[in-house]
Short mmCIF file of C-alpha atoms and ligand atoms in Angstrom, two decimals:
data_model
loop_
_atom_site.label_atom_id
_atom_site.label_comp_id
_atom_site.label_asym_id
_atom_site.label_seq_id
_atom_site.Cartn_x
_atom_site.Cartn_y
_atom_site.Cartn_z
CA MET G 25 -64.28 -110.77 -74.06
CA ALA G 26 -66.21 -112.68 -71.06
CA LEU G 27 -69.05 -109.96 -71.33
CA THR G 28 -69.41 -108.60 -75.03
CA GLY G 29 -73.05 -107.51 -76.03
CA LYS G 30 -74.46 -108.36 -72.48
CA ARG G 31 -76.74 -105.73 -71.42
CA ILE G 32 -76.82 -104.91 -67.58
CA LEU G 33 -78.85 -102.67 -65.46
CA LEU G 34 -77.39 -101.49 -62.63
CA ILE G 35 -78.80 -100.42 -59.85
CA ILE G 36 -77.27 -98.27 -57.13
CA SER G 37 -79.30 -97.57 -53.86
CA GLY G 38 -77.86 -95.64 -51.05
CA GLY G 39 -74.90 -96.32 -49.09
CA ILE G 40 -71.11 -95.53 -48.71
CA ALA G 41 -70.01 -98.44 -50.88
CA ALA G 42 -72.34 -96.63 -54.13
CA TYR G 43 -68.29 -95.32 -54.79
CA LYS G 44 -67.09 -99.11 -55.50
CA SER G 45 -69.92 -98.95 -58.16
CA LEU G 46 -68.04 -96.58 -60.27
CA ASP G 47 -65.58 -99.28 -59.94
CA LEU G 48 -67.82 -101.76 -60.98
CA ILE G 49 -69.07 -99.91 -64.15
CA ARG G 50 -65.54 -99.69 -65.32
CA ARG G 51 -65.19 -103.14 -64.80
CA LEU G 52 -67.88 -105.25 -66.66
CA ARG G 53 -67.33 -102.40 -69.57
CA GLU G 54 -64.04 -103.56 -69.60
CA ARG G 55 -65.16 -107.11 -70.18
CA GLY G 56 -67.58 -105.51 -73.25
CA ALA G 57 -70.67 -105.24 -71.16
CA SER G 58 -73.30 -102.68 -71.51
CA VAL G 59 -74.03 -100.70 -68.60
CA ARG G 60 -77.75 -98.77 -67.74
CA PRO G 61 -77.38 -97.32 -64.50
CA ILE G 62 -80.05 -96.33 -61.92
CA MET G 63 -79.56 -94.59 -59.06
CA THR G 64 -82.14 -94.53 -55.71
CA ARG G 65 -82.39 -90.71 -54.31
CA ALA G 66 -80.11 -91.88 -51.33
CA ALA G 67 -77.22 -92.74 -53.84
CA GLN G 68 -77.48 -89.37 -55.58
CA GLU G 69 -76.28 -88.43 -51.97
CA PHE G 70 -73.55 -90.80 -52.13
CA VAL G 71 -72.09 -90.65 -55.61
CA THR G 72 -72.96 -88.09 -58.41
CA PRO G 73 -75.49 -88.89 -61.43
CA LEU G 74 -72.78 -87.03 -63.67
CA ALA G 75 -69.91 -89.39 -62.27
CA VAL G 76 -72.35 -92.55 -62.91
CA GLY G 77 -73.69 -91.03 -66.44
CA ALA G 78 -69.76 -90.17 -67.60
CA LEU G 79 -68.20 -93.68 -66.66
CA SER G 80 -71.09 -95.89 -68.12
CA ALA G 81 -71.75 -93.51 -71.65
CA SER G 82 -75.27 -94.04 -70.67
CA HIS G 83 -78.35 -91.70 -69.65
CA VAL G 84 -78.67 -92.51 -65.59
CA TYR G 85 -82.03 -92.79 -64.81
CA VAL G 86 -83.57 -91.51 -61.21
CA ASP G 87 -87.00 -90.82 -61.51
CA LEU G 88 -90.08 -93.03 -62.05
CA PHE G 89 -92.21 -89.64 -62.96
CA SER G 90 -89.70 -88.32 -65.00
CA ARG G 91 -91.77 -87.28 -68.06
CA GLU G 92 -88.74 -87.44 -70.18
CA ASP G 93 -87.31 -90.83 -68.81
CA GLU G 94 -90.78 -92.50 -69.34
CA GLN G 95 -90.93 -91.45 -73.12
CA ASP G 96 -87.31 -92.18 -73.40
CA VAL G 97 -87.76 -96.08 -72.57
CA GLY G 98 -90.04 -96.34 -69.40
CA HIS G 99 -89.92 -98.65 -66.33
CA ILE G 100 -91.16 -101.34 -68.15
CA ARG G 101 -88.91 -101.07 -70.89
CA LEU G 102 -85.93 -100.62 -68.36
CA ALA G 103 -86.68 -103.55 -66.83
CA ARG G 104 -86.99 -106.29 -69.23
CA GLU G 105 -84.24 -104.80 -72.11
CA ASN G 106 -81.31 -105.94 -70.21
CA ASP G 107 -79.82 -109.27 -69.90
CA LEU G 108 -78.87 -108.92 -66.06
CA VAL G 109 -79.88 -106.48 -63.29
CA ILE G 110 -77.62 -105.75 -60.51
CA VAL G 111 -78.25 -104.02 -57.33
CA ALA G 112 -74.89 -102.68 -55.88
CA PRO G 113 -74.68 -101.78 -53.09
CA ALA G 114 -78.08 -102.99 -52.28
CA SER G 115 -78.80 -101.27 -49.45
CA ALA G 116 -80.99 -102.57 -46.17
CA ASP G 117 -83.84 -100.30 -47.29
CA LEU G 118 -83.84 -101.65 -50.67
CA MET G 119 -84.37 -105.12 -49.98
CA ALA G 120 -87.02 -104.22 -47.34
CA LYS G 121 -88.91 -103.43 -50.55
CA MET G 122 -88.07 -105.74 -52.98
CA ALA G 123 -89.05 -108.20 -50.22
CA HIS G 124 -92.27 -106.59 -49.80
CA GLY G 125 -93.00 -105.93 -53.06
CA LEU G 126 -93.29 -102.28 -52.80
CA ALA G 127 -92.84 -99.98 -55.50
CA ASP G 128 -92.60 -96.41 -54.45
CA ASP G 129 -89.73 -95.20 -56.89
CA LEU G 130 -88.27 -96.13 -60.19
CA ALA G 131 -85.60 -98.84 -58.38
CA SER G 132 -88.43 -100.61 -56.76
CA ALA G 133 -90.87 -100.40 -59.21
CA VAL G 134 -88.26 -101.95 -61.84
CA LEU G 135 -87.11 -104.59 -59.66
CA LEU G 136 -90.72 -105.70 -58.72
CA ALA G 137 -91.59 -105.58 -63.05
CA THR G 138 -88.67 -107.67 -64.39
CA ASP G 139 -88.66 -111.15 -65.75
CA ARG G 140 -84.83 -110.86 -66.10
CA PRO G 141 -81.78 -112.70 -63.51
CA VAL G 142 -81.36 -110.27 -60.68
CA LEU G 143 -78.21 -110.16 -58.48
CA ILE G 144 -78.09 -107.93 -55.54
CA ALA G 145 -74.84 -107.16 -53.64
CA PRO G 146 -75.89 -106.08 -50.04
CA ALA G 147 -73.63 -103.50 -48.47
CA MET G 148 -74.51 -102.52 -45.33
CA ASN G 149 -73.90 -102.27 -41.15
CA PRO G 150 -73.47 -105.52 -39.54
CA LYS G 151 -75.85 -104.71 -36.97
CA MET G 152 -78.60 -103.71 -40.05
CA TRP G 153 -77.26 -107.17 -41.98
CA ALA G 154 -78.12 -109.36 -38.56
CA ALA G 155 -81.01 -107.89 -38.01
CA ALA G 156 -84.10 -109.86 -38.04
CA ALA G 157 -85.63 -107.94 -40.07
CA THR G 158 -82.79 -108.10 -42.90
CA ARG G 159 -82.46 -111.64 -41.98
CA ARG G 160 -85.99 -112.64 -43.06
CA ASN G 161 -85.92 -110.27 -46.04
CA ALA G 162 -82.99 -111.59 -47.38
CA GLU G 163 -84.45 -115.21 -46.61
CA THR G 164 -87.07 -114.39 -48.73
CA LEU G 165 -85.25 -112.67 -51.58
CA LYS G 166 -83.32 -116.54 -51.34
CA ALA G 167 -86.98 -118.30 -51.64
CA ASP G 168 -88.16 -115.54 -54.29
CA GLY G 169 -84.77 -116.53 -56.60
CA ILE G 170 -82.56 -113.08 -56.24
CA HIS G 171 -79.13 -114.67 -56.01
CA PHE G 172 -76.84 -113.03 -53.56
CA ILE G 173 -72.81 -111.67 -53.89
CA GLY G 174 -71.77 -110.87 -50.30
CA PRO G 175 -72.04 -109.53 -48.42
CA MET G 176 -68.50 -109.89 -46.81
CA ALA G 177 -66.64 -109.56 -43.52
CA GLY G 178 -64.37 -106.61 -42.94
CA GLU G 179 -64.07 -103.52 -41.63
CA MET G 180 -66.41 -100.67 -42.66
CA ALA G 181 -65.86 -97.61 -44.24
CA GLU G 182 -67.39 -95.64 -42.44
CA SER G 183 -66.67 -96.59 -38.77
CA ASN G 184 -64.18 -98.67 -37.10
CA GLU G 185 -66.95 -101.67 -36.93
CA ALA G 186 -65.83 -105.01 -38.67
CA GLY G 187 -68.25 -107.65 -38.94
CA ILE G 188 -70.27 -108.80 -41.95
CA GLY G 189 -71.76 -106.46 -44.38
CA ARG G 190 -69.36 -104.95 -46.48
CA MET G 191 -70.26 -104.93 -50.23
CA ALA G 192 -68.44 -107.74 -52.34
CA GLU G 193 -65.76 -106.19 -54.26
CA PRO G 194 -66.31 -104.96 -58.05
CA LEU G 195 -64.20 -108.08 -59.31
CA GLU G 196 -66.01 -110.51 -57.38
CA ILE G 197 -69.02 -109.16 -58.20
CA VAL G 198 -68.23 -109.25 -62.02
CA ALA G 199 -67.13 -112.95 -61.17
CA ALA G 200 -70.69 -113.43 -60.31
CA VAL G 201 -72.15 -111.71 -63.18
CA GLU G 202 -70.26 -114.28 -65.42
CA ARG G 203 -70.75 -116.77 -63.69
CA LEU G 204 -74.53 -116.11 -63.98
CA LEU G 205 -74.55 -115.06 -67.28
CA ASP G 206 -72.03 -117.72 -68.72
CA GLY G 207 -70.77 -121.06 -68.09
CA THR G 208 -68.02 -120.83 -70.04
CA ALA G 209 -66.43 -118.24 -68.02
CA ARG G 210 -65.37 -120.70 -65.21
CA PRO G 211 -62.60 -122.19 -67.85
CA LEU G 212 -60.57 -123.22 -64.75
CA ALA G 213 -63.76 -125.61 -62.95
CA GLY G 214 -62.89 -129.13 -62.47
CA LYS G 215 -59.23 -128.27 -62.02
CA THR G 216 -57.31 -128.14 -58.61
CA ALA G 217 -54.39 -125.49 -57.79
CA ILE G 218 -52.02 -124.79 -54.87
CA VAL G 219 -51.35 -121.16 -54.18
CA THR G 220 -48.60 -120.25 -51.55
CA SER G 221 -48.39 -116.64 -50.13
CA GLY G 222 -46.97 -114.49 -47.10
CA PRO G 223 -43.64 -114.74 -44.97
CA THR G 224 -42.53 -117.46 -43.12
CA HIS G 225 -41.59 -116.78 -39.71
CA GLU G 226 -38.27 -118.79 -38.90
CA PRO G 227 -38.26 -119.13 -35.25
CA ILE G 228 -35.41 -118.04 -32.61
CA ASP G 229 -36.53 -119.53 -30.00
CA PRO G 230 -40.37 -119.53 -28.76
CA VAL G 231 -40.59 -115.77 -28.46
CA ARG G 232 -38.31 -114.64 -31.70
CA TYR G 233 -38.38 -115.31 -35.18
CA ILE G 234 -37.14 -114.20 -38.45
CA ALA G 235 -39.35 -113.11 -41.19
CA ASN G 236 -39.73 -110.64 -44.23
CA ARG G 237 -41.92 -108.10 -45.39
CA SER G 238 -44.39 -109.94 -47.74
CA SER G 239 -48.24 -109.19 -46.55
CA GLY G 240 -49.76 -112.05 -48.56
CA ARG G 241 -51.71 -109.66 -50.43
CA GLN G 242 -50.59 -110.78 -53.80
CA GLY G 243 -50.64 -114.96 -53.26
CA HIS G 244 -53.86 -114.40 -51.57
CA ALA G 245 -55.27 -112.13 -54.67
CA ILE G 246 -53.83 -115.57 -56.94
CA ALA G 247 -55.78 -117.82 -54.96
CA ALA G 248 -59.05 -115.46 -55.18
CA ALA G 249 -58.98 -115.11 -58.68
CA LEU G 250 -58.28 -118.67 -59.49
CA ALA G 251 -60.85 -119.87 -57.15
CA ARG G 252 -63.82 -117.50 -59.17
CA LEU G 253 -62.57 -119.14 -62.45
CA GLY G 254 -63.26 -122.45 -61.28
CA ALA G 255 -60.48 -124.17 -60.22
CA ASP G 256 -60.66 -126.05 -56.32
CA VAL G 257 -58.12 -123.96 -54.92
CA THR G 258 -55.86 -124.93 -51.60
CA LEU G 259 -54.13 -121.94 -50.39
CA VAL G 260 -50.84 -122.11 -47.72
CA SER G 261 -50.54 -119.13 -45.97
CA GLY G 262 -47.70 -117.84 -43.67
CA PRO G 263 -48.36 -115.46 -41.12
CA VAL G 264 -50.76 -112.82 -42.56
CA THR G 265 -53.39 -110.32 -41.16
CA VAL G 266 -55.10 -110.52 -44.57
CA PRO G 267 -58.24 -111.97 -44.00
CA ASP G 268 -58.72 -115.97 -45.87
CA PRO G 269 -59.82 -115.60 -49.30
CA ALA G 270 -63.87 -116.17 -50.05
CA GLY G 271 -63.96 -119.61 -52.16
CA VAL G 272 -60.74 -120.98 -50.89
CA LYS G 273 -59.49 -123.67 -48.44
CA THR G 274 -56.66 -122.33 -46.66
CA VAL G 275 -54.15 -123.43 -44.23
CA HIS G 276 -51.66 -121.54 -42.12
CA VAL G 277 -48.52 -122.86 -41.36
CA GLU G 278 -45.64 -120.97 -39.79
CA ARG G 279 -42.29 -122.47 -41.08
CA ALA G 280 -40.44 -123.21 -44.28
CA GLU G 281 -40.91 -126.43 -43.67
CA GLU G 282 -44.36 -126.96 -42.30
CA MET G 283 -45.14 -125.15 -45.97
CA LEU G 284 -43.75 -127.49 -48.14
CA ASP G 285 -45.15 -130.42 -46.16
CA ALA G 286 -48.48 -128.82 -46.41
CA VAL G 287 -47.89 -128.46 -50.44
CA LEU G 288 -46.44 -131.76 -51.05
CA SER G 289 -49.15 -133.06 -49.00
CA ARG G 290 -51.65 -131.93 -51.51
CA LEU G 291 -50.12 -132.96 -54.59
CA PRO G 292 -50.99 -133.95 -57.33
CA VAL G 293 -52.58 -130.75 -58.60
CA ASP G 294 -52.85 -129.13 -61.52
CA ILE G 295 -51.33 -125.62 -61.12
CA ALA G 296 -49.21 -124.68 -58.17
CA VAL G 297 -48.38 -120.76 -58.02
CA MET G 298 -45.77 -120.51 -55.45
CA VAL G 299 -45.81 -116.91 -54.53
CA ALA G 300 -44.71 -116.94 -50.53
CA ALA G 301 -41.58 -115.50 -49.64
CA VAL G 302 -40.53 -118.37 -48.40
CA ALA G 303 -37.57 -117.55 -45.46
CA ASP G 304 -33.85 -118.34 -47.41
CA TRP G 305 -32.82 -119.52 -44.19
CA ARG G 306 -34.01 -121.04 -40.82
CA VAL G 307 -32.29 -120.81 -37.23
CA ALA G 308 -30.37 -124.43 -36.74
CA SER G 309 -31.51 -125.26 -34.06
CA SER G 310 -33.79 -122.50 -32.02
CA ALA G 311 -34.12 -122.76 -28.59
CA ASP G 312 -36.87 -124.64 -26.44
CA GLN G 313 -36.81 -121.54 -23.76
CA LYS G 314 -36.30 -117.84 -24.06
CA ILE G 315 -32.85 -116.85 -25.06
CA LYS G 316 -31.96 -114.69 -22.09
CA LYS G 317 -30.04 -111.57 -22.09
CA ARG G 318 -27.43 -111.32 -19.35
CA PRO G 319 -25.38 -108.50 -18.40
CA GLY G 320 -21.84 -108.32 -19.61
CA GLU G 321 -22.11 -111.26 -21.26
CA ALA G 322 -22.09 -110.93 -25.82
CA PRO G 323 -25.34 -111.62 -28.07
CA PRO G 324 -25.65 -115.20 -29.01
CA PRO G 325 -24.25 -116.47 -32.20
CA LEU G 326 -27.28 -116.70 -34.70
CA GLN G 327 -26.09 -120.29 -36.52
CA LEU G 328 -28.34 -120.41 -39.40
CA ALA G 329 -29.02 -123.49 -42.07
CA GLU G 330 -30.71 -123.58 -45.60
CA ASN G 331 -34.80 -123.79 -46.11
CA PRO G 332 -35.99 -126.19 -48.05
CA ASP G 333 -36.85 -124.35 -51.65
CA ILE G 334 -40.71 -125.44 -51.83
CA LEU G 335 -41.03 -124.08 -55.68
CA LYS G 336 -37.88 -126.39 -56.61
CA THR G 337 -38.98 -129.41 -55.33
CA VAL G 338 -42.63 -129.46 -57.13
CA GLY G 339 -40.76 -128.11 -59.97
CA HIS G 340 -39.01 -131.27 -59.77
CA HIS G 341 -41.55 -133.50 -58.47
CA ASP G 342 -42.61 -137.22 -59.48
CA LYS G 343 -45.80 -135.42 -59.21
CA ARG G 344 -45.07 -132.34 -60.55
CA PRO G 345 -48.38 -130.08 -61.82
CA LYS G 346 -49.26 -129.27 -65.20
CA LEU G 347 -47.99 -125.86 -64.71
CA VAL G 348 -45.68 -124.62 -61.76
CA ILE G 349 -45.53 -120.94 -61.78
CA GLY G 350 -42.53 -119.18 -59.26
CA PHE G 351 -42.15 -115.57 -58.11
CA ALA G 352 -39.23 -113.65 -57.87
CA ALA G 353 -38.93 -110.38 -56.16
CA GLU G 354 -35.78 -108.97 -57.21
CA THR G 355 -34.15 -105.54 -56.69
CA GLN G 356 -31.52 -105.50 -59.91
CA ASP G 357 -31.21 -108.06 -63.17
CA ILE G 358 -34.58 -108.51 -62.75
CA GLU G 359 -35.07 -110.84 -66.84
CA LYS G 360 -31.60 -112.34 -65.99
CA ASN G 361 -32.51 -113.37 -63.11
CA GLY G 362 -35.95 -114.36 -63.81
CA ARG G 363 -34.70 -116.62 -66.78
CA ALA G 364 -32.28 -118.25 -64.50
CA LYS G 365 -34.97 -118.89 -62.04
CA LEU G 366 -37.28 -120.56 -64.73
CA GLU G 367 -34.73 -123.15 -65.46
CA ARG G 368 -33.32 -123.81 -61.67
CA LYS G 369 -36.35 -124.19 -60.56
CA GLY G 370 -38.12 -126.19 -62.95
CA ALA G 371 -40.95 -123.57 -63.56
CA ASP G 372 -42.82 -122.94 -66.81
CA MET G 373 -43.56 -119.37 -65.81
CA ILE G 374 -41.90 -116.92 -63.18
CA VAL G 375 -43.60 -113.64 -62.59
CA ALA G 376 -40.60 -111.19 -61.63
CA ASN G 377 -41.30 -108.17 -59.52
CA ASP G 378 -38.84 -105.32 -58.56
CA VAL G 379 -39.06 -104.94 -54.88
CA SER G 380 -36.60 -102.05 -53.86
CA PRO G 381 -37.56 -100.08 -51.51
CA GLU G 382 -38.60 -97.21 -53.59
CA THR G 383 -41.00 -99.29 -55.56
CA GLY G 384 -43.17 -100.24 -52.40
CA ILE G 385 -43.75 -102.75 -53.92
CA MET G 386 -43.46 -105.62 -51.12
CA GLY G 387 -46.37 -105.07 -48.21
CA GLY G 388 -47.77 -102.71 -50.82
CA SER G 389 -51.33 -102.92 -53.07
CA ARG G 390 -49.82 -102.71 -56.22
CA ASN G 391 -47.31 -104.45 -58.61
CA ARG G 392 -45.53 -103.74 -61.75
CA VAL G 393 -44.59 -107.56 -63.19
CA LYS G 394 -42.58 -109.19 -66.53
CA ILE G 395 -44.01 -112.73 -67.10
CA ILE G 396 -41.20 -114.66 -67.79
CA SER G 397 -41.53 -118.09 -69.66
CA ALA G 398 -40.13 -120.43 -72.58
CA GLN G 399 -42.58 -118.20 -74.76
CA GLY G 400 -40.32 -114.86 -73.98
CA ILE G 401 -40.52 -111.91 -71.83
CA ASP G 402 -44.43 -110.33 -71.48
CA GLU G 403 -44.25 -106.70 -69.48
CA TRP G 404 -47.43 -106.08 -67.85
CA PRO G 405 -48.08 -102.11 -66.98
CA ASP G 406 -48.80 -100.74 -63.10
CA LEU G 407 -51.50 -102.50 -61.71
CA GLY G 408 -53.74 -103.27 -58.57
CA LYS G 409 -51.97 -106.45 -56.78
CA ASP G 410 -55.81 -107.86 -57.92
CA GLU G 411 -55.79 -106.95 -61.59
CA VAL G 412 -52.10 -108.91 -61.64
CA ALA G 413 -54.31 -112.05 -60.01
CA GLU G 414 -56.82 -111.59 -62.20
CA ARG G 415 -54.81 -111.61 -65.37
CA LEU G 416 -52.18 -114.04 -63.84
CA ALA G 417 -55.40 -116.47 -63.51
CA GLN G 418 -56.63 -115.87 -67.01
CA LEU G 419 -53.16 -116.60 -68.64
CA ILE G 420 -53.04 -119.99 -66.27
CA ALA G 421 -56.58 -120.70 -67.92
CA GLU G 422 -55.08 -120.30 -71.65
CA ARG G 423 -51.88 -121.77 -70.70
CA LEU G 424 -53.72 -124.91 -69.60
CA ALA G 425 -56.10 -125.11 -72.09
CA GLY G 426 -53.03 -124.71 -74.82
CA ALA G 427 -51.16 -127.27 -73.08
O1 LIG Q 20 -34.97 -118.67 -55.22
P1 LIG Q 20 -36.06 -117.33 -54.81
O2 LIG Q 20 -36.43 -116.75 -53.54
O3 LIG Q 20 -35.87 -116.03 -55.46
O4 LIG Q 20 -36.95 -117.37 -55.65
C1 LIG Q 20 -38.71 -116.92 -55.29
C2 LIG Q 20 -39.27 -118.15 -55.75
O5 LIG Q 20 -39.18 -119.58 -55.37
C3 LIG Q 20 -41.46 -118.26 -55.07
O6 LIG Q 20 -42.07 -118.22 -56.37
C4 LIG Q 20 -40.97 -118.36 -53.99
O7 LIG Q 20 -42.33 -119.02 -53.78
C5 LIG Q 20 -40.11 -119.66 -53.96
N1 LIG Q 20 -39.78 -120.45 -53.17
C6 LIG Q 20 -39.72 -121.22 -52.50
N2 LIG Q 20 -39.42 -122.17 -51.37
C7 LIG Q 20 -38.45 -121.36 -50.89
C8 LIG Q 20 -37.87 -120.25 -51.59
C9 LIG Q 20 -38.29 -119.63 -52.66
O8 LIG Q 20 -41.25 -122.37 -52.88
N3 LIG Q 20 -37.60 -121.69 -50.23
#
């Protein structure tokens, strides 16, 4: 496991994003790290020490002046007996204290006393992040050698506001931790990858189009996961509402033919993961002007033409990537169809999933997949799409290393 034996001191400060720190603790421990938590007084207004203690399987340190805690390890040992200090969420207030060397509670005293690397994941209202004082503090902290992950752009949990201020997701924080602690946790460094994602829109006329229910969530998550492992990733995305992932070059296209051009123009690459739900057909000759509805006239017939198969083209290309991975969205005979697709498309691996409406997978946030390859079939449990992405990126790294 990537973080086996690593000792992490996690400081949780006050903010609604503290709920994500519970998941962060899980993710760190899953990877073999031990987590010792400190909570500020404000943090305890958002999540309880009981929950933090249960998830970390550790005593939760909250008080600088607790005789019991000081006898147990003491704030100087707390500050030193670890490989890394994470502050997540890092509130504007705690950042200000850090920047000025204040030490009036356990969290700030430990941060002042530590000689270990410190990674902070700021989370705050976009206006607070943009405020001149916070800008100055962030610059000071960066100059002091404090590592930052985020904040990210997006909607705030507590209001309808959007902007920069959202805490990085737990998996993004974990990836930053791995980068800081272990250079080998980037097994795809130096590799190039192309990922397609989302639906395509096939125009009928300038205002109407044929599309499907793909959200782009799975493909975007895979692009981000490959980038976290160090790959240089280009994401070719159809029209989606999910944001461009961090650390990835995103190319936006509409039609299947544009998607094919964008993919082919970027070959050769080491890895191709074709996740897009490309429309099988386009309208043979889309109208240049909006088709008018005229009283009494029959609806216009839609003549369809077959779209290029991007996966198949890449799978049989003379610049074929070392690893070609396709998806198979099926509603029946998943394994049989998956195997046939492996063959037909010239892919090394097919990620097959059941997109029957009752599964809620298409457009949803979870996925249940089977990995079909020459090595056999591996069935993964029900997972979040980001977890599927994370596992797939790891599997890709292993296959490439073995190849
Ligand atoms: O043939 P089918 O659409 O079921 O195959 C799905 C896989 O093929 C997915 O990986 C999808 O991205 C890819 N595909 C493609 N171009 C198409 C159709 C599918 O790249 N025109």
